Coordinates of N, CA and C in Angstrom, one line a residue:
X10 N 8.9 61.6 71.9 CA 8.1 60.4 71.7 C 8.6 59.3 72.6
X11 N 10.2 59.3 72.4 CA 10.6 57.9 73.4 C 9.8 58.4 75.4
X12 N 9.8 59.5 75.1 CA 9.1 59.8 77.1 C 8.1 59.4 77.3
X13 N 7.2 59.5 76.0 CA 6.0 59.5 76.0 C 5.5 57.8 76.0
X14 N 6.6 57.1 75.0 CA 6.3 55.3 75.5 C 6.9 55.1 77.0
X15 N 8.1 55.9 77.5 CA 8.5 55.8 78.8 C 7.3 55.4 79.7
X16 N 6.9 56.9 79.6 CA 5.7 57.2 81.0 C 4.3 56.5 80.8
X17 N 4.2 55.8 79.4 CA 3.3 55.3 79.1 C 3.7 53.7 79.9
X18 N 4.5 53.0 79.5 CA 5.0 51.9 80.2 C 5.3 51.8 82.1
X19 N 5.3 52.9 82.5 CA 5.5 53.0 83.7 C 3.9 53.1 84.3
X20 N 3.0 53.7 83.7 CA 1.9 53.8 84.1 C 1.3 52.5 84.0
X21 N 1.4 51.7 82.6 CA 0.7 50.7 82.7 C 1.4 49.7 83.8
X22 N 2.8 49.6 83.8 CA 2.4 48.7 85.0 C 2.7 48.8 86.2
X23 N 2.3 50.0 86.5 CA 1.6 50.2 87.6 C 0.4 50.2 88.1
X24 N -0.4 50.2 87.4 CA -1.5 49.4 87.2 C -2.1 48.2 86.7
X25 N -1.1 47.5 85.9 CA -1.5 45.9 85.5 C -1.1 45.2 86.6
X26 N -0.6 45.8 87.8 CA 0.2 44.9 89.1 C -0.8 44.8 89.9
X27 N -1.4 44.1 90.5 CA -2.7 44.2 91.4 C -2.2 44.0 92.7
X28 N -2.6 44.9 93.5 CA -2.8 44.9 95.3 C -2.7 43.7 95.7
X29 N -3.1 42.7 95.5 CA -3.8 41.9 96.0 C -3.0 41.6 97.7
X30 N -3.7 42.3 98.8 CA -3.4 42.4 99.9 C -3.5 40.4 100.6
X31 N -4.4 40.0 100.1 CA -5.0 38.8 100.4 C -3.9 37.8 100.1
X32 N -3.1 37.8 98.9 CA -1.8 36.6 98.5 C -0.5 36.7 99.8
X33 N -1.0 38.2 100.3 CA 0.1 38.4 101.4 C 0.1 37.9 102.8
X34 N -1.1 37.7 103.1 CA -1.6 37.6 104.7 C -2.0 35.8 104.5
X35 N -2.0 35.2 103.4 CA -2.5 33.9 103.2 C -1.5 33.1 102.8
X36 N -2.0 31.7 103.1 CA -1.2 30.8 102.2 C -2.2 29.3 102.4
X37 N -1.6 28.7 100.9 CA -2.8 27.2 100.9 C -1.3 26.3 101.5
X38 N -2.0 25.5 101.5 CA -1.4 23.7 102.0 C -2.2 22.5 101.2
X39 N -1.8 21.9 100.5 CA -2.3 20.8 100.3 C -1.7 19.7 100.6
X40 N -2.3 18.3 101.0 CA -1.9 17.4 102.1 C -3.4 16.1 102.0
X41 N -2.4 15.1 102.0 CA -3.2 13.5 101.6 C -4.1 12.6 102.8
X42 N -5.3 12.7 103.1 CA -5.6 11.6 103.9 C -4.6 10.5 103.8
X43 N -4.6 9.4 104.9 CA -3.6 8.9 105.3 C -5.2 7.4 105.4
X44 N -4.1 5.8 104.7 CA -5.1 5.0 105.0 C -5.4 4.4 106.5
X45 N -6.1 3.8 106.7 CA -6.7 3.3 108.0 C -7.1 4.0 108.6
X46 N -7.9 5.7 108.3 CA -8.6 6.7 109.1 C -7.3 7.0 110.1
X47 N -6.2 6.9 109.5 CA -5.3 7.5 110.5 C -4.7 8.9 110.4
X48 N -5.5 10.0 110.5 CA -5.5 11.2 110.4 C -6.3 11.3 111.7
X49 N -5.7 12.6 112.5 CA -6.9 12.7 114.1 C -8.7 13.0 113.4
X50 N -8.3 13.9 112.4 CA -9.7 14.3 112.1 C -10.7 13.3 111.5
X51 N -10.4 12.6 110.5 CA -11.2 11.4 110.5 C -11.8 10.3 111.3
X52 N -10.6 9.9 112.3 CA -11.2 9.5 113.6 C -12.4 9.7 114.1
X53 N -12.8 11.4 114.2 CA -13.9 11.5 115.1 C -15.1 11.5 114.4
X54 N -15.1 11.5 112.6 CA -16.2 10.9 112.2 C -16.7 9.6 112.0
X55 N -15.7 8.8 112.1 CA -15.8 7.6 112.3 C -16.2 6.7 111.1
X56 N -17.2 6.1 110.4 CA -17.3 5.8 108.7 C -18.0 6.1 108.0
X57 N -18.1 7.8 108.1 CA -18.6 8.5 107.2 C -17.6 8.9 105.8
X58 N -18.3 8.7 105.0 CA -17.3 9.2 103.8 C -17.6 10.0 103.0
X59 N -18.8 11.0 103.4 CA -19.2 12.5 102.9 C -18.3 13.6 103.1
X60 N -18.1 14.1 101.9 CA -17.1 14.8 101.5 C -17.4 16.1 102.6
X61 N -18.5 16.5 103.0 CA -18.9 17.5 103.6 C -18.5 17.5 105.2
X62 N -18.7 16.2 105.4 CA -18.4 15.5 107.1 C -16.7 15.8 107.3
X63 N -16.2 15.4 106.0 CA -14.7 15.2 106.3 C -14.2 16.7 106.3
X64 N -14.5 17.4 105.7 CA -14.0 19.1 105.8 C -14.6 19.6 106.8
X65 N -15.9 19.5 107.3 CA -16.4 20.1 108.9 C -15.6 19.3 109.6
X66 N -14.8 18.0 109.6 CA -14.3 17.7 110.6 C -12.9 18.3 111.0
X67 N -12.4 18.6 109.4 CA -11.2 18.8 109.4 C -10.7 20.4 109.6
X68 N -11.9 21.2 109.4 CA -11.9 22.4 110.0 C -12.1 22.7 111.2
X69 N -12.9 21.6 112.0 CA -12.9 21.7 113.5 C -11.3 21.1 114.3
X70 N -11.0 20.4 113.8 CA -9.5 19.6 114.1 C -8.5 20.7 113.9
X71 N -8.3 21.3 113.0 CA -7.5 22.5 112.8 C -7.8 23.8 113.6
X72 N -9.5 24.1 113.9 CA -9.8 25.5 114.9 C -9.2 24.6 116.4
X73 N -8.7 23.8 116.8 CA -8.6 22.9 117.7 C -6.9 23.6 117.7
X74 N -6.3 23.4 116.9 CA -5.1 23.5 116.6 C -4.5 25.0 116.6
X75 N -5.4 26.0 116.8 CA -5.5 27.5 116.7 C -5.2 27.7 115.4
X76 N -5.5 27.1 114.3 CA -5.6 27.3 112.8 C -6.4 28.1 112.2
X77 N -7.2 29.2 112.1 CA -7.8 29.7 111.3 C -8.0 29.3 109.6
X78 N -9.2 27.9 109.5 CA -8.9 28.0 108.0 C -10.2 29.2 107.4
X79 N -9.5 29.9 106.1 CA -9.8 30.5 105.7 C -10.7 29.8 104.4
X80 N -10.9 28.7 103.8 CA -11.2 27.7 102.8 C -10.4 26.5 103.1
X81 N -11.4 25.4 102.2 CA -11.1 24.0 102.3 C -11.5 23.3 101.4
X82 N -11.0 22.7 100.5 CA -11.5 21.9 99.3 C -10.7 20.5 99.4
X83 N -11.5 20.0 99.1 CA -10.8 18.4 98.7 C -11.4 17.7 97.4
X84 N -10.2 16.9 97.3 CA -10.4 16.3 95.6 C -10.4 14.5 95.9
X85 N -11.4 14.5 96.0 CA -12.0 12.6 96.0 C -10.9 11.7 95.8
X86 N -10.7 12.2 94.6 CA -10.3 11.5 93.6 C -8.9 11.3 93.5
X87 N -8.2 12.4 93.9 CA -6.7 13.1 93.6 C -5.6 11.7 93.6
X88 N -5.8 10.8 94.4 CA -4.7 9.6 94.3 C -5.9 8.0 93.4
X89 N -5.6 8.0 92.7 CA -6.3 6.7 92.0 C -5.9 5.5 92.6
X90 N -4.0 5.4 92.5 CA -3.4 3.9 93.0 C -2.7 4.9 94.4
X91 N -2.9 3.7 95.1 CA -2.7 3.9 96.2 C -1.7 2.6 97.0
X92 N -0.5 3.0 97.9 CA -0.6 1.9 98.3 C -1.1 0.9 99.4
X93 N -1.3 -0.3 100.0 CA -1.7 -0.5 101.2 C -1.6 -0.1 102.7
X94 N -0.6 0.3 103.0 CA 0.2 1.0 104.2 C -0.2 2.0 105.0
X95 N -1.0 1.1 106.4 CA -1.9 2.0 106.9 C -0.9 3.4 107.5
X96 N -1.2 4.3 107.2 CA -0.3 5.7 108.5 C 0.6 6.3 107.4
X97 N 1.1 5.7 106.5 CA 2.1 6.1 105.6 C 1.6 5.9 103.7
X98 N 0.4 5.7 103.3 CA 0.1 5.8 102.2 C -1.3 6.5 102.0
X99 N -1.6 7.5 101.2 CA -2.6 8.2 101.0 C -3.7 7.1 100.6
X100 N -4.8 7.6 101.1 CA -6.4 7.1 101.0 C -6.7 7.3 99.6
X101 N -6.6 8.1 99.3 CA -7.3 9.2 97.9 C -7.5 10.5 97.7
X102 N -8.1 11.0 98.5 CA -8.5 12.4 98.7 C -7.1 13.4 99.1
X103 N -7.2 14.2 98.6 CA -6.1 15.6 99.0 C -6.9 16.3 99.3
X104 N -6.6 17.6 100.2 CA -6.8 18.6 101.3 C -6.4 19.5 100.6
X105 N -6.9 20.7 99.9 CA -6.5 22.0 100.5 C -7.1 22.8 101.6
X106 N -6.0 23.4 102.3 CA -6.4 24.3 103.0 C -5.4 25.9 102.7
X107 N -6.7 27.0 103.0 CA -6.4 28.7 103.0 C -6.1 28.7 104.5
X108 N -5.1 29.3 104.9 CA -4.7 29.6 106.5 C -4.1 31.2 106.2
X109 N -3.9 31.6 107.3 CA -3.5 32.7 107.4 C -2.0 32.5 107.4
X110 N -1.2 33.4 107.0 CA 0.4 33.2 106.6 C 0.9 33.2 108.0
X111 N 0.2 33.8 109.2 CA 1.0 33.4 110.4 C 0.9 32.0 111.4
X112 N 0.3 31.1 110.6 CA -0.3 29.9 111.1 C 0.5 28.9 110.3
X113 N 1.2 29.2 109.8 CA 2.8 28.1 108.3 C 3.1 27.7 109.6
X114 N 3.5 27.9 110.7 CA 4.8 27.0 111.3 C 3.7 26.0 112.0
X115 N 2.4 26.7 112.6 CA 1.4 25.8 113.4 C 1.2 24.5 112.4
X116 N 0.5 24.6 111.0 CA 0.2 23.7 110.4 C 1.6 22.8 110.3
X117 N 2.5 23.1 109.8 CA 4.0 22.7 109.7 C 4.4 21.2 111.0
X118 N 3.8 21.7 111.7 CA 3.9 21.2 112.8 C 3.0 19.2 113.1
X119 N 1.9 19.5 112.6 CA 1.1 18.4 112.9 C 1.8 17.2 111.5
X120 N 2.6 17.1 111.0 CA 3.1 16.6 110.2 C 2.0 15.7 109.3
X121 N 0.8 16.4 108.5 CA 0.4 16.0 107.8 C 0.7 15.6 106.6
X122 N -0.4 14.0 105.9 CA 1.0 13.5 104.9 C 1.1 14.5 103.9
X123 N 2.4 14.7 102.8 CA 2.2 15.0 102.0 C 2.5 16.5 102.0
X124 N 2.1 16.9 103.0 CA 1.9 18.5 103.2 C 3.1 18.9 102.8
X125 N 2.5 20.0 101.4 CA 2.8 20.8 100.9 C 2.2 22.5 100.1
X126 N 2.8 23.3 100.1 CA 2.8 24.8 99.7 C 2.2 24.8 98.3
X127 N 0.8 25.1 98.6 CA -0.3 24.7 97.0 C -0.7 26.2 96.8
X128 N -0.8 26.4 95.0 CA -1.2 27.7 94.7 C -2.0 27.9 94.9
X129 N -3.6 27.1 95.6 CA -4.7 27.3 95.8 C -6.0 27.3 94.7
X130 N -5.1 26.2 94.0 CA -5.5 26.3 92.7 C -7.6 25.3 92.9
X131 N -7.2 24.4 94.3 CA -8.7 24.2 94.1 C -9.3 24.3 94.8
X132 N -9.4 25.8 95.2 CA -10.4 26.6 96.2 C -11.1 28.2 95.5

Protein backbone atom coordinates (compact mmCIF):
# COMPACT_ATOMS: atom_id res chain seq x y z
CA UNK A 1 0.00 0.00 0.00
CA UNK A 2 2.76 2.49 1.20
CA UNK A 3 4.38 1.93 -2.84
CA UNK A 4 1.29 2.38 -4.12
CA UNK A 5 0.82 6.18 -2.30
CA UNK A 6 4.68 6.38 -3.21
CA UNK A 7 4.25 6.02 -6.96
CA UNK A 8 1.01 7.68 -6.71
CA UNK A 9 2.74 10.88 -5.24
CA UNK A 10 5.57 10.79 -7.61
CA UNK A 11 3.29 10.69 -10.53
CA UNK A 12 1.13 13.41 -9.45
CA UNK A 13 3.84 15.73 -9.26
CA UNK A 14 5.18 15.13 -12.04
CA UNK A 15 2.53 16.23 -13.65
CA UNK A 16 1.03 19.04 -11.37
CA UNK A 17 4.60 20.76 -12.38
CA UNK A 18 4.02 22.58 -15.68
CA UNK A 19 6.66 23.00 -18.52
CA UNK A 20 6.15 26.23 -18.78
CA UNK A 21 9.15 26.79 -21.28
CA UNK A 22 7.95 30.60 -21.65
CA UNK A 23 8.82 31.67 -17.48
CA UNK A 24 12.25 30.46 -18.72
CA UNK A 25 13.21 32.47 -21.85
CA UNK A 26 11.18 35.62 -20.29
CA UNK A 27 11.22 38.10 -17.83
CA UNK A 28 8.82 41.39 -16.87
CA UNK A 29 10.24 44.81 -15.58
CA UNK A 30 8.15 47.24 -14.15
CA UNK A 31 9.36 50.91 -14.13
CA UNK A 32 7.71 54.65 -13.42
CA UNK A 33 7.29 57.41 -16.05
CA UNK A 34 9.47 60.12 -14.78
CA UNK A 35 7.78 63.90 -14.43
CA UNK A 36 8.49 66.64 -16.93
CA UNK A 37 8.19 64.03 -20.08
CA UNK A 38 11.64 63.14 -18.95
CA UNK A 39 11.73 59.68 -20.21
CA UNK A 40 13.40 59.50 -24.18
CA UNK A 41 10.18 57.79 -25.09
CA UNK A 42 7.69 60.36 -24.20
CA UNK A 43 9.63 62.99 -25.69
CA UNK A 44 8.90 61.90 -29.15
CA UNK A 45 5.18 61.96 -28.53
CA UNK A 46 5.24 65.07 -27.26
CA UNK A 47 1.53 65.93 -25.31
CA UNK A 48 -0.20 63.16 -26.02
CA UNK A 49 -1.47 61.39 -23.10
CA UNK A 50 -3.17 58.26 -24.70
CA UNK A 51 -2.37 55.42 -23.12
CA UNK A 52 -2.03 53.66 -26.54
CA UNK A 53 0.55 56.47 -27.92
CA UNK A 54 2.67 56.07 -24.86
CA UNK A 55 3.15 52.11 -25.25
CA UNK A 56 3.66 52.37 -29.19
CA UNK A 57 6.16 54.80 -28.28
CA UNK A 58 7.62 52.95 -25.72
CA UNK A 59 7.90 49.86 -27.70
CA UNK A 60 9.48 51.66 -30.45
CA UNK A 61 12.16 53.40 -28.02
CA UNK A 62 13.02 49.90 -26.61
CA UNK A 63 13.09 47.99 -30.53
CA UNK A 64 15.63 51.09 -30.84
CA UNK A 65 17.42 49.77 -27.93
CA UNK A 66 17.58 46.00 -29.54
CA UNK A 67 14.89 45.15 -26.83
CA UNK A 68 12.42 42.75 -28.04
CA UNK A 69 9.28 43.52 -26.06
CA UNK A 70 7.24 40.65 -25.86
CA UNK A 71 4.03 42.67 -23.94
CA UNK A 72 3.40 45.98 -22.40
CA UNK A 73 0.88 47.25 -20.07
CA UNK A 74 0.60 50.23 -18.11
CA UNK A 75 -1.42 51.31 -15.09
CA UNK A 76 -2.61 55.20 -15.33
CA UNK A 77 -3.10 55.27 -12.21
CA UNK A 78 -0.33 53.23 -10.26
CA UNK A 79 1.22 56.44 -8.28
CA UNK A 80 -1.77 58.72 -7.00
CA UNK A 81 0.78 61.26 -4.90
CA UNK A 82 3.43 62.05 -6.51
CA UNK A 83 6.24 64.27 -5.92
CA UNK A 84 7.17 67.54 -7.92
CA UNK A 85 10.77 66.76 -9.07
CA UNK A 86 11.14 66.83 -12.69
CA UNK A 87 13.71 63.59 -13.74
CA UNK A 88 13.55 62.02 -10.37
CA UNK A 89 9.76 61.58 -9.22
CA UNK A 90 7.22 59.37 -11.01
CA UNK A 91 4.33 60.98 -13.24
CA UNK A 92 1.73 58.25 -12.36
CA UNK A 93 1.76 55.58 -14.68
CA UNK A 94 4.02 52.34 -14.22
CA UNK A 95 5.28 50.26 -17.20
CA UNK A 96 5.28 46.73 -17.51
CA UNK A 97 7.35 45.21 -19.84
CA UNK A 98 7.74 41.09 -21.22
CA UNK A 99 11.45 40.99 -22.75
CA UNK A 100 13.22 38.17 -23.42
CA UNK A 101 15.58 36.89 -20.41
CA UNK A 102 18.54 37.69 -22.69
CA UNK A 103 17.78 41.42 -22.89
CA UNK A 104 17.97 41.88 -18.46
CA UNK A 105 21.37 43.47 -18.73
CA UNK A 106 20.22 45.72 -22.03
CA UNK A 107 17.10 47.04 -20.21
CA UNK A 108 19.26 47.23 -16.91
CA UNK A 109 21.14 49.51 -18.60
CA UNK A 110 19.01 52.56 -19.71
CA UNK A 111 18.43 53.23 -15.95
CA UNK A 112 14.77 53.50 -16.03
CA UNK A 113 12.97 54.93 -12.91
CA UNK A 114 12.04 52.50 -10.52
CA UNK A 115 12.92 49.63 -12.62
CA UNK A 116 12.29 46.66 -11.20
CA UNK A 117 11.87 42.48 -11.60
CA UNK A 118 7.69 42.29 -11.86
CA UNK A 119 5.81 38.92 -11.82
CA UNK A 120 3.94 40.08 -14.72
CA UNK A 121 1.16 40.29 -12.93
CA UNK A 122 -0.39 43.17 -15.33
CA UNK A 123 -0.03 41.70 -18.62
Amino acid sequence: MKYLIAFSLIIFTTFACSDDSKDEETICYSFDERQCAGDPWIETIGSSTSDADKIAALKSYLSGESIETLDISIDPDYHTFVCEACYVCPQGPRYTVEISAADSSTITELELLNLEVDNCGGL
